[in-house]
Amino acid sequence: MAAHSDYLRLFTVFVFILAMFYAAGLTVSWSVVLVIGLFGIMLPLLRRMRQRTSGTSRRVCVLVLGDIGRSPRMRYHSLSLSKHGFNVTFVGFVETKPPEDLLKEDKIKIVPIREMKGVKGPKILTYATKVVFQCLQLLSVLMRMELQSHILMQNPPGLPSISVAWFVSILRGSRLIIDWHNYGYSIMALSHGQGHPVVRLAERYEHFFGPLATHSLCVTNAMKADLQNNWGIRATTLYDRPASFFRETPLEVQHELFLKLANTHPQFQSSISELEEKNLEKTAFTVRDFTHDTVTRRPKRPALLISSTSWTEDEDFSVLLKALEEYEGFVRGGASLPSLVCVITGKGPQKDHYRRLIASLHLQHVNICTPWLEAEDYPVLLGSADLGVCHTSSSGLDLPMKVVDMFGCCLPVCAIHFSCLHELVKHEENGLIFRDFQELAEQLKSLLSEFPSSESKLGMFRRNLRISRGQCWDDNWDQIVLPLI
């Protein structure tokens, strides 16, 4: 009945306006009549799309144009919102199984979208049609869901999600919050070059739509300043913080993980030449004594080095691989250094390329494996490692989430230098900063020269991390984001 009365009122106003024009002797073209008529029809539809209910203020859409399982910050946003009683619609790709903490949360509903393919042909046609298809898919998903009080989206990737989310927020009266992790155009520039027309177009796109959000979050103070000075965007810095499940792993849990990984990765298996002793269960790093029901570290175990990547152009893993070749040379030259097991986790477009490169190295004292870990196993492995290695970003204005997670596990890091890294990594306090593969190789040599002694520099870094371990994600989010919602 309400809708019918709306139409009746609009029709009455429409007829009245036309009558006034004709009474004044003015002629009205049919095109004007058509526009006014369409406007009259759309108004009640728009009103219905924006009609709020008692539950609207407690509904938030979290949007990422990427794999939900590999979007930890947006996952943490969703969990924090649900803990405060919000009903969350989490929209994104489901390329891998989402973590259990999302699946078991009643207030989080995962709405999968597909990564669209463009029309085959010239690259520009393929890319343009891919963007159009993605726009239509996002528009369909966002318009069909219940009215959301806020749309909280990640950028990058922001093409075309920023424009679609903004358009929907205007139509439906939602508030748009952009969480800036980096700049999309700067990532594109790594493979296409800064002057490529598509890169320039992507930069203009971000510059135009970015300031239209109601609120903006960003990951560093350096990015906050850049957004303000060069984009006219007033953003709030929300530093990444480790979730509570990123912590040092108990030795018994380490042993179980190593046994699990040993089934598929020989780097975690005990040496074949060893004679298995009765009542002992061994991995390359640990030993379980069933007689005394204890787990101990092996005294001459290899050092466990870990790095995480999405295998994209903004992380040049040749730096790490060259450093590992240098380390191999140190050992062969007689340096008193442990063997290394280097675990590089993640999935991405360049993974096969680097796996072929790794296979061609033929290292004897450095073993490299590239597993894809289940979400629950990743923090356990970080909490079991001896040292982490991290690479740079395309813009130099974001901080690597992987280092945040490592620090949550009190895991020291070697990280490549870029402008705002000092906001996270304190050189010679919780890790070391390098500029090229040779410097990284020397740092590995220095840090592992006394391995596994806890009195080494590596041990000192770990103790410093235990002391300085600050706010977790939940406390930080409650202070900064909750007031915006």
GROMACS .gro file of C-alpha atoms in nm:
model
  485
    1MET     CA    1   0.000   0.000   0.000
    2ALA     CA    2   0.284   0.238   0.088
    3ALA     CA    3   0.444   0.185  -0.252
    4HIS     CA    4   0.113   0.247  -0.431
    5SER     CA    5   0.058   0.572  -0.238
    6ASP     CA    6   0.413   0.682  -0.331
    7TYR     CA    7   0.341   0.625  -0.698
    8LEU     CA    8   0.005   0.804  -0.668
    9ARG     CA    9   0.165   1.109  -0.505
   10LEU     CA   10   0.440   1.121  -0.766
   11PHE     CA   11   0.191   1.082  -1.050
   12THR     CA   12  -0.019   1.367  -0.906
   13VAL     CA   13   0.287   1.594  -0.879
   14PHE     CA   14   0.393   1.499  -1.233
   15VAL     CA   15   0.049   1.585  -1.378
   16PHE     CA   16   0.037   1.909  -1.177
   17ILE     CA   17   0.376   2.023  -1.313
   18LEU     CA   18   0.272   1.949  -1.671
   19ALA     CA   19  -0.057   2.133  -1.620
   20MET     CA   20   0.129   2.440  -1.491
   21PHE     CA   21   0.351   2.442  -1.800
   22TYR     CA   22   0.055   2.425  -2.036
   23ALA     CA   23  -0.142   2.686  -1.839
   24ALA     CA   24   0.151   2.922  -1.881
   25GLY     CA   25   0.149   2.860  -2.257
   26LEU     CA   26   0.481   2.677  -2.250
   27THR     CA   27   0.543   2.375  -2.468
   28VAL     CA   28   0.711   2.067  -2.321
   29SER     CA   29   0.901   1.824  -2.544
   30TRP     CA   30   0.833   1.453  -2.518
   31SER     CA   31   1.196   1.395  -2.414
   32VAL     CA   32   1.145   1.617  -2.109
   33VAL     CA   33   0.822   1.435  -2.029
   34LEU     CA   34   1.005   1.103  -2.058
   35VAL     CA   35   1.291   1.213  -1.830
   36ILE     CA   36   1.052   1.345  -1.567
   37GLY     CA   37   0.845   1.028  -1.593
   38LEU     CA   38   1.146   0.801  -1.551
   39PHE     CA   39   1.261   1.011  -1.257
   40GLY     CA   40   0.921   0.972  -1.102
   41ILE     CA   41   0.933   0.595  -1.144
   42MET     CA   42   1.286   0.566  -1.005
   43LEU     CA   43   1.225   0.769  -0.690
   44PRO     CA   44   1.012   0.511  -0.508
   45LEU     CA   45   1.252   0.234  -0.619
   46LEU     CA   46   1.542   0.433  -0.480
   47ARG     CA   47   1.349   0.497  -0.162
   48ARG     CA   48   1.288   0.123  -0.123
   49MET     CA   49   1.657   0.044  -0.183
   50ARG     CA   50   1.751   0.288   0.094
   51GLN     CA   51   1.476   0.188   0.336
   52ARG     CA   52   1.632   0.101   0.669
   53THR     CA   53   1.508  -0.154   0.918
   54SER     CA   54   1.593  -0.207   1.282
   55GLY     CA   55   1.881  -0.437   1.183
   56THR     CA   56   2.043  -0.218   0.916
   57SER     CA   57   2.275  -0.037   1.156
   58ARG     CA   58   2.421  -0.373   1.264
   59ARG     CA   59   2.502  -0.496   0.913
   60VAL     CA   60   2.841  -0.442   0.745
   61CYS     CA   61   2.967  -0.566   0.410
   62VAL     CA   62   3.340  -0.649   0.400
   63LEU     CA   63   3.463  -0.657   0.040
   64VAL     CA   64   3.792  -0.779  -0.109
   65LEU     CA   65   3.853  -0.847  -0.477
   66GLY     CA   66   4.086  -1.131  -0.382
   67ASP     CA   67   4.097  -1.466  -0.206
   68ILE     CA   68   3.934  -1.447   0.136
   69GLY     CA   69   4.174  -1.710   0.272
   70ARG     CA   70   4.472  -1.493   0.177
   71SER     CA   71   4.330  -1.159   0.298
   72PRO     CA   72   4.421  -1.164   0.669
   73ARG     CA   73   4.352  -0.798   0.746
   74MET     CA   74   3.999  -0.811   0.602
   75ARG     CA   75   3.945  -1.139   0.782
   76TYR     CA   76   4.042  -0.969   1.110
   77HIS     CA   77   3.804  -0.681   1.032
   78SER     CA   78   3.522  -0.933   0.987
   79LEU     CA   79   3.600  -1.115   1.310
   80SER     CA   80   3.623  -0.789   1.508
   81LEU     CA   81   3.290  -0.671   1.370
   82SER     CA   82   3.122  -1.002   1.459
   83LYS     CA   83   3.262  -0.988   1.813
   84HIS     CA   84   3.084  -0.655   1.858
   85GLY     CA   85   2.752  -0.795   1.741
   86PHE     CA   86   2.758  -0.686   1.375
   87ASN     CA   87   2.628  -0.918   1.104
   88VAL     CA   88   2.901  -0.935   0.842
   89THR     CA   89   2.864  -1.020   0.475
   90PHE     CA   90   3.215  -1.108   0.360
   91VAL     CA   91   3.241  -1.082  -0.021
   92GLY     CA   92   3.546  -1.218  -0.204
   93PHE     CA   93   3.702  -1.502  -0.401
   94VAL     CA   94   3.703  -1.847  -0.242
   95GLU     CA   95   4.007  -1.997  -0.415
   96THR     CA   96   4.121  -2.170  -0.097
   97LYS     CA   97   3.925  -2.295   0.200
   98PRO     CA   98   3.846  -2.002   0.430
   99PRO     CA   99   3.995  -2.029   0.781
  100GLU     CA  100   3.790  -2.211   1.043
  101ASP     CA  101   3.747  -1.900   1.259
  102LEU     CA  102   3.542  -1.746   0.977
  103LEU     CA  103   3.344  -2.058   0.897
  104LYS     CA  104   3.237  -2.123   1.254
  105GLU     CA  105   3.130  -1.763   1.326
  106ASP     CA  106   2.750  -1.740   1.302
  107LYS     CA  107   2.748  -1.367   1.236
  108ILE     CA  108   2.976  -1.391   0.932
  109LYS     CA  109   2.824  -1.491   0.599
  110ILE     CA  110   3.069  -1.557   0.315
  111VAL     CA  111   2.938  -1.458  -0.029
  112PRO     CA  112   3.171  -1.596  -0.297
  113ILE     CA  113   3.241  -1.413  -0.621
  114ARG     CA  114   3.442  -1.537  -0.919
  115GLU     CA  115   3.746  -1.382  -1.081
  116MET     CA  116   3.608  -1.290  -1.420
  117LYS     CA  117   3.778  -1.361  -1.753
  118GLY     CA  118   3.781  -1.111  -2.035
  119VAL     CA  119   3.700  -1.169  -2.401
  120LYS     CA  120   3.989  -1.330  -2.587
  121GLY     CA  121   4.166  -1.097  -2.825
  122PRO     CA  122   4.404  -0.800  -2.794
  123LYS     CA  123   4.522  -0.743  -2.435
  124ILE     CA  124   4.341  -0.411  -2.400
  125LEU     CA  125   4.011  -0.574  -2.509
  126THR     CA  126   4.061  -0.867  -2.270
  127TYR     CA  127   4.138  -0.634  -1.979
  128ALA     CA  128   3.852  -0.393  -2.056
  129THR     CA  129   3.591  -0.667  -2.084
  130LYS     CA  130   3.723  -0.832  -1.768
  131VAL     CA  131   3.669  -0.505  -1.578
  132VAL     CA  132   3.317  -0.468  -1.723
  133PHE     CA  133   3.222  -0.827  -1.630
  134GLN     CA  134   3.364  -0.779  -1.280
  135CYS     CA  135   3.164  -0.457  -1.243
  136LEU     CA  136   2.842  -0.631  -1.337
  137GLN     CA  137   2.908  -0.920  -1.098
  138LEU     CA  138   2.989  -0.690  -0.804
  139LEU     CA  139   2.693  -0.468  -0.878
  140SER     CA  140   2.461  -0.768  -0.883
  141VAL     CA  141   2.596  -0.906  -0.554
  142LEU     CA  142   2.595  -0.575  -0.366
  143MET     CA  143   2.251  -0.467  -0.486
  144ARG     CA  144   2.084  -0.799  -0.401
  145MET     CA  145   2.206  -0.820  -0.043
  146GLU     CA  146   2.023  -0.666   0.251
  147LEU     CA  147   2.090  -0.297   0.307
  148GLN     CA  148   2.427  -0.257   0.481
  149SER     CA  149   2.513   0.035   0.706
  150HIS     CA  150   2.875   0.029   0.582
  151ILE     CA  151   3.080  -0.119   0.301
  152LEU     CA  152   3.437  -0.178   0.421
  153MET     CA  153   3.661  -0.262   0.127
  154GLN     CA  154   4.027  -0.332   0.065
  155ASN     CA  155   4.240  -0.144  -0.185
  156PRO     CA  156   4.423  -0.280  -0.378
  157PRO     CA  157   4.278  -0.440  -0.572
  158GLY     CA  158   4.041  -0.150  -0.626
  159LEU     CA  159   3.968  -0.168  -0.998
  160PRO     CA  160   3.671  -0.186  -1.037
  161SER     CA  161   3.559  -0.245  -0.676
  162ILE     CA  162   3.605   0.114  -0.551
  163SER     CA  163   3.377   0.264  -0.817
  164VAL     CA  164   3.112  -0.008  -0.780
  165ALA     CA  165   3.114   0.010  -0.399
  166TRP     CA  166   3.087   0.390  -0.413
  167PHE     CA  167   2.798   0.375  -0.663
  168VAL     CA  168   2.609   0.123  -0.451
  169SER     CA  169   2.672   0.323  -0.134
  170ILE     CA  170   2.523   0.631  -0.305
  171LEU     CA  171   2.218   0.440  -0.429
  172ARG     CA  172   2.154   0.263  -0.099
  173GLY     CA  173   2.272   0.522   0.153
  174SER     CA  174   2.555   0.310   0.294
  175ARG     CA  175   2.884   0.453   0.414
  176LEU     CA  176   3.196   0.352   0.226
  177ILE     CA  177   3.523   0.286   0.412
  178ILE     CA  178   3.838   0.214   0.210
  179ASP     CA  179   4.124   0.034   0.381
  180TRP     CA  180   4.437   0.136   0.189
  181HIS     CA  181   4.699  -0.140   0.197
  182ASN     CA  182   4.896  -0.003  -0.098
  183TYR     CA  183   4.828   0.160  -0.435
  184GLY     CA  184   4.696  -0.059  -0.714
  185TYR     CA  185   4.863   0.138  -0.992
  186SER     CA  186   5.206   0.102  -0.829
  187ILE     CA  187   5.171  -0.277  -0.834
  188MET     CA  188   5.065  -0.268  -1.199
  189ALA     CA  189   5.368  -0.049  -1.278
  190LEU     CA  190   5.603  -0.329  -1.173
  191SER     CA  191   5.502  -0.542  -1.469
  192HIS     CA  192   5.392  -0.275  -1.721
  193GLY     CA  193   5.613   0.024  -1.640
  194GLN     CA  194   5.515   0.358  -1.484
  195GLY     CA  195   5.438   0.520  -1.820
  196HIS     CA  196   5.207   0.249  -1.954
  197PRO     CA  197   4.861   0.389  -2.052
  198VAL     CA  198   4.681   0.130  -1.836
  199VAL     CA  199   4.896   0.223  -1.533
  200ARG     CA  200   4.830   0.596  -1.583
  201LEU     CA  201   4.458   0.524  -1.621
  202ALA     CA  202   4.459   0.314  -1.301
  203GLU     CA  203   4.634   0.596  -1.114
  204ARG     CA  204   4.375   0.852  -1.228
  205TYR     CA  205   4.100   0.607  -1.134
  206GLU     CA  206   4.231   0.571  -0.777
  207HIS     CA  207   4.286   0.946  -0.750
  208PHE     CA  208   3.927   1.016  -0.859
  209PHE     CA  209   3.733   0.756  -0.663
  210GLY     CA  210   3.957   0.730  -0.354
  211PRO     CA  211   3.852   1.066  -0.202
  212LEU     CA  212   3.481   0.981  -0.241
  213ALA     CA  213   3.482   0.737   0.051
  214THR     CA  214   3.321   0.840   0.379
  215HIS     CA  215   3.627   0.726   0.576
  216SER     CA  216   3.970   0.590   0.490
  217LEU     CA  217   4.207   0.365   0.682
  218CYS     CA  218   4.571   0.303   0.595
  219VAL     CA  219   4.854   0.086   0.722
  220THR     CA  220   5.134   0.339   0.795
  221ASN     CA  221   5.184   0.701   0.891
  222ALA     CA  222   5.389   0.741   0.573
  223MET     CA  223   5.088   0.636   0.364
  224LYS     CA  224   4.863   0.861   0.573
  225ALA     CA  225   5.085   1.161   0.489
  226ASP     CA  226   5.100   1.066   0.120
  227LEU     CA  227   4.721   1.027   0.099
  228GLN     CA  228   4.676   1.367   0.260
  229ASN     CA  229   4.939   1.554   0.060
  230ASN     CA  230   4.896   1.397  -0.284
  231TRP     CA  231   4.541   1.260  -0.284
  232GLY     CA  232   4.349   1.497  -0.057
  233ILE     CA  233   4.238   1.203   0.158
  234ARG     CA  234   4.232   1.224   0.537
  235ALA     CA  235   4.301   0.870   0.650
  236THR     CA  236   4.335   0.708   0.990
  237THR     CA  237   4.637   0.487   1.049
  238LEU     CA  238   4.545   0.139   1.162
  239TYR     CA  239   4.868  -0.049   1.209
  240ASP     CA  240   4.855  -0.418   1.141
  241ARG     CA  241   4.868  -0.615   1.462
  242PRO     CA  242   4.901  -0.990   1.501
  243ALA     CA  243   4.591  -1.187   1.583
  244SER     CA  244   4.598  -1.362   1.918
  245PHE     CA  245   4.678  -1.700   1.757
  246PHE     CA  246   5.017  -1.570   1.636
  247ARG     CA  247   5.244  -1.668   1.924
  248GLU     CA  248   5.543  -1.888   2.000
  249THR     CA  249   5.456  -2.252   1.940
  250PRO     CA  250   5.497  -2.507   2.222
  251LEU     CA  251   5.756  -2.772   2.142
  252GLU     CA  252   5.502  -3.057   2.142
  253VAL     CA  253   5.289  -2.873   1.883
  254GLN     CA  254   5.600  -2.802   1.674
  255HIS     CA  255   5.678  -3.172   1.667
  256GLU     CA  256   5.328  -3.261   1.547
  257LEU     CA  257   5.348  -3.003   1.268
  258PHE     CA  258   5.692  -3.124   1.158
  259LEU     CA  259   5.561  -3.482   1.145
  260LYS     CA  260   5.269  -3.366   0.932
  261LEU     CA  261   5.492  -3.173   0.692
  262ALA     CA  262   5.738  -3.462   0.672
  263ASN     CA  263   5.469  -3.667   0.495
  264THR     CA  264   5.494  -3.442   0.189
  265HIS     CA  265   5.822  -3.254   0.232
  266PRO     CA  266   6.142  -3.455   0.293
  267GLN     CA  267   6.313  -3.144   0.434
  268PHE     CA  268   6.130  -3.213   0.761
  269GLN     CA  269   6.219  -3.583   0.781
  270SER     CA  270   6.500  -3.719   0.996
  271SER     CA  271   6.808  -3.836   0.808
  272ILE     CA  272   6.773  -4.171   0.631
  273SER     CA  273   7.120  -4.273   0.756
  274GLU     CA  274   7.004  -4.254   1.119
  275LEU     CA  275   6.918  -4.576   1.292
  276GLU     CA  276   6.573  -4.541   1.443
  277GLU     CA  277   6.590  -4.605   1.814
  278LYS     CA  278   6.311  -4.777   1.997
  279ASN     CA  279   6.056  -4.546   2.162
  280LEU     CA  280   6.190  -4.241   1.971
  281GLU     CA  281   6.002  -4.047   1.704
  282LYS     CA  282   6.224  -3.809   1.507
  283THR     CA  283   6.192  -3.519   1.267
  284ALA     CA  284   6.473  -3.306   1.128
  285PHE     CA  285   6.422  -3.065   1.419
  286THR     CA  286   6.270  -3.254   1.713
  287VAL     CA  287   6.264  -3.587   1.896
  288ARG     CA  288   5.978  -3.739   2.093
  289ASP     CA  289   6.076  -3.983   2.366
  290PHE     CA  290   5.775  -4.205   2.430
  291THR     CA  291   5.935  -4.354   2.739
  292HIS     CA  292   5.940  -4.022   2.922
  293ASP     CA  293   5.667  -3.857   2.712
  294THR     CA  294   5.890  -3.559   2.627
  295VAL     CA  295   5.975  -3.363   2.314
  296THR     CA  296   6.318  -3.203   2.278
  297ARG     CA  297   6.498  -3.008   2.008
  298ARG     CA  298   6.775  -3.189   1.828
  299PRO     CA  299   7.114  -3.040   1.929
  300LYS     CA  300   7.251  -3.035   1.571
  301ARG     CA  301   6.930  -2.950   1.394
  302PRO     CA  302   6.923  -2.724   1.086
  303ALA     CA  303   6.806  -2.363   1.127
  304LEU     CA  304   6.449  -2.308   1.010
  305LEU     CA  305   6.417  -1.998   0.790
  306ILE     CA  306   6.072  -1.887   0.673
  307SER     CA  307   5.940  -1.637   0.422
  308SER     CA  308   5.586  -1.582   0.300
  309THR     CA  309   5.477  -1.444  -0.034
  310SER     CA  310   5.188  -1.413  -0.277
  311TRP     CA  311   5.440  -1.477  -0.558
  312THR     CA  312   5.369  -1.151  -0.739
  313GLU     CA  313   5.587  -0.897  -0.918
  314ASP     CA  314   5.622  -0.670  -0.612
  315GLU     CA  315   5.832  -0.934  -0.431
  316ASP     CA  316   6.159  -1.016  -0.605
  317PHE     CA  317   6.254  -1.351  -0.456
  318SER     CA  318   6.577  -1.367  -0.654
  319VAL     CA  319   6.723  -1.155  -0.371
  320LEU     CA  320   6.662  -1.434  -0.118
  321LEU     CA  321   6.774  -1.708  -0.355
  322LYS     CA  322   7.103  -1.532  -0.433
  323ALA     CA  323   7.163  -1.480  -0.061
  324LEU     CA  324   7.106  -1.851   0.000
  325GLU     CA  325   7.361  -1.932  -0.272
  326GLU     CA  326   7.609  -1.705  -0.092
  327TYR     CA  327   7.532  -1.882   0.237
  328GLU     CA  328   7.597  -2.217   0.067
  329GLY     CA  329   7.935  -2.078  -0.037
  330PHE     CA  330   8.017  -1.979   0.323
  331VAL     CA  331   7.949  -2.336   0.444
  332ARG     CA  332   8.148  -2.495   0.164
  333GLY     CA  333   8.432  -2.254   0.243
  334GLY     CA  334   8.457  -2.393   0.596
  335ALA     CA  335   8.244  -2.149   0.795
  336SER     CA  336   8.094  -2.299   1.111
  337LEU     CA  337   7.728  -2.258   1.018
  338PRO     CA  338   7.424  -2.484   1.045
  339SER     CA  339   7.244  -2.627   0.747
  340LEU     CA  340   6.931  -2.434   0.648
  341VAL     CA  341   6.576  -2.541   0.577
  342CYS     CA  342   6.410  -2.249   0.401
  343VAL     CA  343   6.031  -2.260   0.381
  344ILE     CA  344   5.864  -2.019   0.137
  345THR     CA  345   5.486  -2.030   0.177
  346GLY     CA  346   5.207  -1.895  -0.038
  347LYS     CA  347   5.037  -1.919  -0.376
  348GLY     CA  348   5.057  -1.687  -0.673
  349PRO     CA  349   5.122  -1.639  -1.044
  350GLN     CA  350   5.501  -1.656  -1.029
  351LYS     CA  351   5.532  -1.961  -0.805
  352ASP     CA  352   5.608  -2.209  -1.085
  353HIS     CA  353   5.874  -1.977  -1.225
  354TYR     CA  354   6.057  -1.963  -0.892
  355ARG     CA  355   6.016  -2.335  -0.826
  356ARG     CA  356   6.198  -2.405  -1.152
  357LEU     CA  357   6.467  -2.156  -1.050
  358ILE     CA  358   6.504  -2.323  -0.709
  359ALA     CA  359   6.534  -2.668  -0.868
  360SER     CA  360   6.825  -2.544  -1.080
  361LEU     CA  361   7.035  -2.431  -0.782
  362HIS     CA  362   7.156  -2.776  -0.660
  363LEU     CA  363   7.237  -2.660  -0.306
  364GLN     CA  364   7.376  -2.912  -0.056
  365HIS     CA  365   7.355  -2.726   0.276
  366VAL     CA  366   7.037  -2.530   0.204
  367ASN     CA  367   6.706  -2.712   0.148
  368ILE     CA  368   6.418  -2.506   0.009
  369CYS     CA  369   6.051  -2.607   0.002
  370THR     CA  370   5.746  -2.412  -0.110
  371PRO     CA  371   5.441  -2.561   0.063
  372TRP     CA  372   5.090  -2.423   0.065
  373LEU     CA  373   4.992  -2.435   0.431
  374GLU     CA  374   4.646  -2.465   0.574
  375ALA     CA  375   4.544  -2.142   0.747
  376GLU     CA  376   4.567  -2.305   1.089
  377ASP     CA  377   4.919  -2.437   1.027
  378TYR     CA  378   5.076  -2.109   0.915
  379PRO     CA  379   5.094  -1.940   1.259
  380VAL     CA  380   5.217  -2.270   1.410
  381LEU     CA  381   5.506  -2.279   1.159
  382LEU     CA  382   5.592  -1.912   1.222
  383GLY     CA  383   5.602  -1.983   1.595
  384SER     CA  384   5.838  -2.275   1.529
  385ALA     CA  385   6.088  -2.096   1.303
  386ASP     CA  386   6.427  -1.948   1.392
  387LEU     CA  387   6.435  -1.651   1.152
  388GLY     CA  388   6.205  -1.477   0.904
  389VAL     CA  389   6.290  -1.297   0.580
  390CYS     CA  390   6.077  -1.028   0.420
  391HIS     CA  391   6.079  -0.829   0.094
  392THR     CA  392   5.966  -0.482  -0.012
  393SER     CA  393   5.644  -0.335  -0.154
  394SER     CA  394   5.568  -0.153  -0.477
  395SER     CA  395   5.486   0.183  -0.319
  396GLY     CA  396   5.725   0.173  -0.024
  397LEU     CA  397   5.441   0.309   0.190
  398ASP     CA  398   5.291  -0.009   0.334
  399LEU     CA  399   5.427  -0.242   0.600
  400PRO     CA  400   5.441  -0.615   0.532
  401MET     CA  401   5.172  -0.805   0.719
  402LYS     CA  402   5.400  -1.108   0.724
  403VAL     CA  403   5.646  -0.923   0.951
  404VAL     CA  404   5.363  -0.827   1.185
  405ASP     CA  405   5.265  -1.194   1.211
  406MET     CA  406   5.629  -1.294   1.265
  407PHE     CA  407   5.667  -1.042   1.545
  408GLY     CA  408   5.349  -1.178   1.701
  409CYS     CA  409   5.534  -1.511   1.718
  410CYS     CA  410   5.845  -1.334   1.858
  411LEU     CA  411   6.029  -1.434   1.540
  412PRO     CA  412   6.320  -1.202   1.445
  413VAL     CA  413   6.340  -1.091   1.081
  414CYS     CA  414   6.574  -0.974   0.812
  415ALA     CA  415   6.379  -0.725   0.600
  416ILE     CA  416   6.475  -0.533   0.288
  417HIS     CA  417   6.499  -0.156   0.333
  418PHE     CA  418   6.230   0.087   0.220
  419SER     CA  419   6.124   0.430   0.339
  420CYS     CA  420   5.875   0.355   0.616
  421LEU     CA  421   6.008   0.019   0.738
  422HIS     CA  422   6.139   0.185   1.054
  423GLU     CA  423   5.778   0.212   1.172
  424LEU     CA  424   5.793  -0.164   1.230
  425VAL     CA  425   6.145  -0.310   1.214
  426LYS     CA  426   6.403  -0.162   1.452
  427HIS     CA  427   6.750  -0.239   1.313
  428GLU     CA  428   6.969  -0.428   1.562
  429GLU     CA  429   6.677  -0.445   1.809
  430ASN     CA  430   6.414  -0.684   1.672
  431GLY     CA  431   6.578  -0.767   1.341
  432LEU     CA  432   6.811  -0.648   1.067
  433ILE     CA  433   6.751  -0.440   0.754
  434PHE     CA  434   6.933  -0.523   0.431
  435ARG     CA  435   6.958  -0.355   0.089
  436ASP     CA  436   7.080  -0.633  -0.140
  437PHE     CA  437   7.142  -1.007  -0.146
  438GLN     CA  438   7.505  -0.973  -0.036
  439GLU     CA  439   7.407  -0.784   0.278
  440LEU     CA  440   7.135  -1.041   0.350
  441ALA     CA  441   7.385  -1.325   0.312
  442GLU     CA  442   7.623  -1.158   0.558
  443GLN     CA  443   7.335  -1.110   0.804
  444LEU     CA  444   7.239  -1.476   0.781
  445LYS     CA  445   7.602  -1.568   0.845
  446SER     CA  446   7.623  -1.335   1.145
  447LEU     CA  447   7.292  -1.436   1.303
  448LEU     CA  448   7.344  -1.811   1.264
  449SER     CA  449   7.715  -1.829   1.353
  450GLU     CA  450   7.630  -1.923   1.714
  451PHE     CA  451   7.315  -2.122   1.635
  452PRO     CA  452   7.137  -2.265   1.830
  453SER     CA  453   7.267  -2.076   2.134
  454SER     CA  454   7.004  -1.857   2.303
  455GLU     CA  455   7.282  -1.612   2.398
  456SER     CA  456   7.344  -1.517   2.034
  457LYS     CA  457   7.228  -1.198   1.864
  458LEU     CA  458   6.932  -1.395   1.728
  459GLY     CA  459   6.840  -1.491   2.083
  460MET     CA  460   6.868  -1.128   2.192
  461PHE     CA  461   6.627  -1.017   1.918
  462ARG     CA  462   6.376  -1.280   2.030
  463ARG     CA  463   6.399  -1.165   2.392
  464ASN     CA  464   6.343  -0.804   2.282
  465LEU     CA  465   6.033  -0.909   2.088
  466ARG     CA  466   5.893  -1.085   2.392
  467ILE     CA  467   5.937  -0.768   2.596
  468SER     CA  468   5.798  -0.529   2.334
  469ARG     CA  469   5.504  -0.740   2.221
  470GLY     CA  470   5.234  -0.473   2.229
  471GLN     CA  471   4.866  -0.446   2.151
  472CYS     CA  472   4.697  -0.730   1.972
  473TRP     CA  473   4.466  -0.666   1.676
  474ASP     CA  474   4.144  -0.662   1.883
  475ASP     CA  475   4.252  -0.385   2.122
  476ASN     CA  476   4.393  -0.175   1.839
  477TRP     CA  477   4.078  -0.219   1.627
  478ASP     CA  478   3.846  -0.134   1.915
  479GLN     CA  479   4.022   0.198   1.967
  480ILE     CA  480   4.048   0.307   1.604
  481VAL     CA  481   3.784   0.142   1.382
  482LEU     CA  482   3.489   0.075   1.612
  483PRO     CA  483   3.417   0.450   1.664
  484LEU     CA  484   3.393   0.492   1.283
  485ILE     CA  485   3.134   0.212   1.257
   0.00000   0.00000   0.00000
